[in-house]
Coordinates of C-alpha atoms in Angstrom, one line a residue:
Chain A
X1 CA 0.4 3.4 -18.1
X2 CA -0.4 3.6 -14.4
X3 CA -0.6 -0.2 -14.0
X4 CA 1.8 -2.4 -12.2
X5 CA 1.5 -6.0 -13.2
X6 CA 2.5 -8.7 -10.7
X7 CA 3.0 -12.4 -11.2
X8 CA 2.5 -15.1 -10.1
X9 CA -0.8 -14.8 -8.3
X10 CA 0.2 -17.5 -5.9
X11 CA 3.4 -19.4 -5.1
X12 CA 4.2 -22.5 -3.1
X13 CA 7.9 -23.0 -2.1
X14 CA 9.5 -25.5 0.1
X15 CA 11.3 -24.4 3.2
X16 CA 14.8 -23.3 2.3
X17 CA 13.9 -22.7 -1.3
X18 CA 14.0 -19.4 -3.2
X19 CA 10.8 -17.5 -3.8
X20 CA 10.7 -15.2 -6.8
X21 CA 7.9 -12.6 -7.5
X22 CA 8.0 -10.4 -10.7
X23 CA 6.5 -7.1 -11.5
X24 CA 6.4 -5.0 -14.7
X25 CA 5.4 -1.5 -15.2
X26 CA 4.8 0.9 -18.2
X27 CA 5.3 4.4 -16.8
X28 CA 9.0 5.4 -17.1
X29 CA 8.3 8.3 -14.8
X30 CA 8.1 5.9 -11.8
X31 CA 11.1 6.6 -9.5
X32 CA 10.4 4.5 -6.4
X33 CA 9.6 0.8 -6.3
X34 CA 8.9 -0.7 -2.8
X35 CA 7.8 -4.2 -1.9
X36 CA 5.3 -4.7 0.9
X37 CA 4.5 -7.8 3.0
X38 CA 1.0 -8.3 4.3
X39 CA -0.2 -10.8 6.9
X40 CA -4.0 -11.6 7.2
X41 CA -5.6 -8.9 9.3
X42 CA -2.6 -6.5 9.1
X43 CA -1.6 -3.5 7.0
X44 CA 1.1 -3.8 4.5
X45 CA 4.6 -3.5 5.9
X46 CA 7.5 -2.2 3.9
X47 CA 10.1 -5.0 3.1
X48 CA 12.6 -3.4 0.9
X49 CA 12.6 -0.6 -1.8
X50 CA 14.7 0.4 -4.8
X51 CA 15.2 3.4 -7.1
X52 CA 15.8 3.1 -10.8
X53 CA 19.5 4.2 -10.5
X54 CA 20.3 1.0 -8.8
X55 CA 20.1 -2.5 -10.4
X56 CA 20.0 -4.6 -7.3
X57 CA 19.4 -4.0 -3.5
X58 CA 19.8 -6.7 -0.9
X59 CA 18.6 -6.6 2.7
X60 CA 19.1 -9.9 4.6
X61 CA 17.3 -12.6 2.8
X62 CA 15.4 -10.2 0.5
X63 CA 16.8 -9.0 -2.8
X64 CA 15.3 -6.7 -5.3
X65 CA 16.5 -7.0 -8.9
X66 CA 15.7 -4.0 -11.2
X67 CA 15.9 -4.0 -15.0
X68 CA 15.2 -0.5 -16.1
X69 CA 15.3 -1.2 -19.9
X70 CA 12.9 -4.0 -19.5
X71 CA 10.8 -2.0 -17.0
X72 CA 10.7 -5.0 -14.7
X73 CA 11.6 -5.7 -11.2
X74 CA 11.6 -8.7 -9.0
X75 CA 11.7 -9.9 -5.3
X76 CA 13.9 -12.8 -4.4
X77 CA 13.4 -14.4 -1.0
X78 CA 16.3 -16.6 -0.1
X79 CA 16.1 -19.5 2.3
X80 CA 12.3 -19.1 2.5
X81 CA 10.8 -19.9 5.8
X82 CA 7.2 -20.8 6.9
X83 CA 7.0 -17.4 8.6
X84 CA 7.5 -15.8 5.3
X85 CA 4.1 -17.1 4.2
X86 CA 2.1 -13.9 3.5
X87 CA 0.9 -11.8 0.5
X88 CA 3.5 -9.6 -1.2
X89 CA 2.8 -6.5 -3.2
X90 CA 5.1 -4.7 -5.5
X91 CA 4.3 -0.9 -5.9
X92 CA 5.6 2.1 -7.8
X93 CA 5.3 5.7 -7.5
X94 CA 6.7 9.0 -8.8
X95 CA 7.5 11.9 -6.7
X96 CA 9.5 9.6 -4.4
X97 CA 7.9 7.8 -1.6
X98 CA 5.6 10.6 -0.8
X99 CA 3.9 10.0 -4.2
X100 CA 0.7 7.8 -4.3
X101 CA 1.8 4.1 -4.4
X102 CA 0.4 2.1 -7.2
X103 CA 0.2 -1.4 -6.2
X104 CA 0.3 -4.8 -8.0
X105 CA -2.5 -7.2 -7.3
X106 CA -0.4 -9.3 -4.9
X107 CA 1.3 -12.7 -4.7
X108 CA 0.2 -15.2 -2.0
X109 CA 3.2 -17.0 -0.9
X110 CA 3.0 -20.4 1.0
X111 CA 6.3 -21.9 2.4
X112 CA 5.9 -25.5 3.2
X113 CA 7.9 -27.0 6.0
Chain B
X1 CA 4.1 -2.7 14.4
X2 CA 3.9 0.9 13.1
X3 CA 2.8 3.8 15.1
X4 CA -0.3 4.3 12.8
X5 CA -3.6 3.5 14.5
X6 CA -7.0 3.3 12.9
X7 CA -10.5 3.2 14.3
X8 CA -12.8 1.4 14.3
X9 CA -11.4 -2.0 13.4
X10 CA -14.6 -3.3 11.8
X11 CA -17.8 -1.5 10.7
X12 CA -21.0 -2.7 9.2
X13 CA -23.2 -0.2 7.3
X14 CA -26.2 -0.3 5.0
X15 CA -26.4 1.1 1.5
X16 CA -27.0 4.8 1.4
X17 CA -25.5 5.5 4.9
X18 CA -22.5 7.7 5.6
X19 CA -19.3 6.6 7.4
X20 CA -16.3 8.2 9.1
X21 CA -13.0 6.4 9.5
X22 CA -10.3 7.7 11.7
X23 CA -6.5 7.6 11.5
X24 CA -3.7 8.7 13.9
X25 CA -0.4 9.1 12.1
X26 CA 3.0 8.0 13.5
X27 CA 4.6 10.6 15.8
X28 CA 6.5 13.2 13.7
X29 CA 4.7 12.3 10.4
X30 CA 2.8 15.1 8.7
X31 CA 1.6 13.3 5.6
X32 CA -1.3 10.9 5.6
X33 CA -2.6 8.8 2.6
X34 CA -5.7 6.7 2.4
X35 CA -6.0 3.5 0.4
X36 CA -8.9 1.2 -0.4
X37 CA -8.1 -2.6 -0.6
X38 CA -10.8 -4.8 -2.0
X39 CA -10.6 -8.5 -1.2
X40 CA -7.8 -10.2 -2.9
X41 CA -6.6 -7.0 -4.6
X42 CA -3.8 -4.6 -3.9
X43 CA -4.4 -1.3 -2.2
X44 CA -5.8 1.6 -4.4
X45 CA -4.9 5.2 -3.6
X46 CA -7.8 7.4 -2.6
X47 CA -6.0 10.6 -1.5
X48 CA -3.2 12.2 0.4
X49 CA -3.2 15.0 2.9
X50 CA -0.1 17.1 3.7
X51 CA -0.3 19.9 6.3
X52 CA -4.1 19.7 6.3
X53 CA -4.5 20.2 2.5
X54 CA -5.4 17.5 -0.1
X55 CA -2.2 16.8 -1.9
X56 CA -3.4 14.4 -4.6
X57 CA -6.4 12.2 -5.4
X58 CA -6.9 9.0 -7.1
X59 CA -9.8 7.9 -9.3
X60 CA -12.5 8.0 -6.5
X61 CA -15.8 10.0 -6.7
X62 CA -16.4 13.1 -4.7
X63 CA -18.5 11.2 -2.1
X64 CA -15.0 10.1 -0.7
X65 CA -13.7 13.1 1.1
X66 CA -11.2 13.6 3.9
X67 CA -9.8 15.8 6.5
X68 CA -6.4 16.3 8.2
X69 CA -6.2 18.0 11.6
X70 CA -3.4 20.1 13.1
X71 CA -2.1 17.2 15.0
X72 CA -1.8 15.4 11.6
X73 CA -4.5 12.7 12.4
X74 CA -7.0 12.3 9.6
X75 CA -10.5 11.2 8.7
X76 CA -11.9 9.6 5.7
X77 CA -15.6 10.2 5.0
X78 CA -17.7 8.2 2.6
X79 CA -21.2 9.3 1.7
X80 CA -24.0 7.4 0.1
X81 CA -22.4 4.0 0.7
X82 CA -22.6 1.5 -2.1
X83 CA -22.1 -2.3 -1.9
X84 CA -18.8 -2.0 -3.8
X85 CA -17.4 0.3 -1.1
X86 CA -17.0 -3.0 1.1
X87 CA -13.2 -3.2 1.6
X88 CA -10.3 -2.7 3.9
X89 CA -9.5 1.0 4.3
X90 CA -5.8 1.6 5.0
X91 CA -4.2 4.8 6.3
X92 CA -0.5 5.4 5.8
X93 CA 1.7 8.1 7.3
X94 CA 5.0 9.4 6.2
X95 CA 7.4 12.2 7.3
X96 CA 7.2 14.4 4.3
X97 CA 10.7 15.9 4.0
X98 CA 10.8 16.7 0.3
X99 CA 13.7 14.4 -0.2
X100 CA 11.8 11.6 -1.8
X101 CA 13.2 9.0 0.6
X102 CA 10.5 8.6 3.2
X103 CA 8.6 5.4 3.7
X104 CA 4.8 5.2 4.0
X105 CA 3.9 3.3 7.2
X106 CA 0.5 1.6 7.1
X107 CA -1.9 1.1 9.9
X108 CA -4.0 -2.1 10.4
X109 CA -6.9 -0.9 8.5
X110 CA -10.7 -0.6 9.0
X111 CA -12.8 -3.4 7.5
X112 CA -16.0 -1.8 6.1
X113 CA -19.0 -4.0 5.2
X114 CA -21.8 -2.5 3.3
X115 CA -25.1 -4.4 3.3

C-alpha cells in the first residue's frame, strides 16, 4: 500500500518529441504527488507537483495528469530537449509535502538530438 | 542549486565502522529529512526532524540515528556499518508551516561506500 510504481524504467525520445512517464499508487490517503528530476552526481530537484483535487497541472513544457479514480498520475514533457536527459522520479506523500516522500524507482530519460 | 549543503561529498568506510554525515538546511527551513538512495533506485525515507525532535521514521533499524541542532542543521549517524549501507545519502529541508504546501529541497548527497 505504500508503494509507488513507475514505468517505464528507461525511455529514449527524439528531440522535439513528447516524453511520457507513468506512476500508479495504492494508498488513497496520499495527498501530494511531486515529480523530481535528478542529474548524475546531483540531488533530486522538484519539477512540478499536484494535489488530488486537480486533474492537470502545467508548468512550461511539463504537465502532470492526475487520474484519482485510477490512482494514476503521469508526467508529460513536451518538445523534449537533450538537456532534459536525466532520471525522473515520481513520489507521493500524505500530510502534505512535509510528509515523508515515497519515491518510484525512477525513469532514465535520454533525448536524442 | 538549492541552499542545502552536505558533507562530506564522498566517504569510504569498512564494515562495522561508524559514520556521521552532516547537512545544513536552506535558510529559513526548520525541517530536515534524510533519505537513502541505493544505486539505480529511488530515495527511501530514513527519518525527519522538526524543531530538534524526530518527526517520523521509515523502515530503518535503530543503528540509523540522527540529530537536529538549534540552527536546524542535522546529522545522520550510522553504527555498525554493513555492505548494504553503501548508497547516496540525501538530506532535504523544508519550511514547515503546517499548510502542507511546502517543498522539500534536496542537497547533493553524500556517497558512502562500505568495504
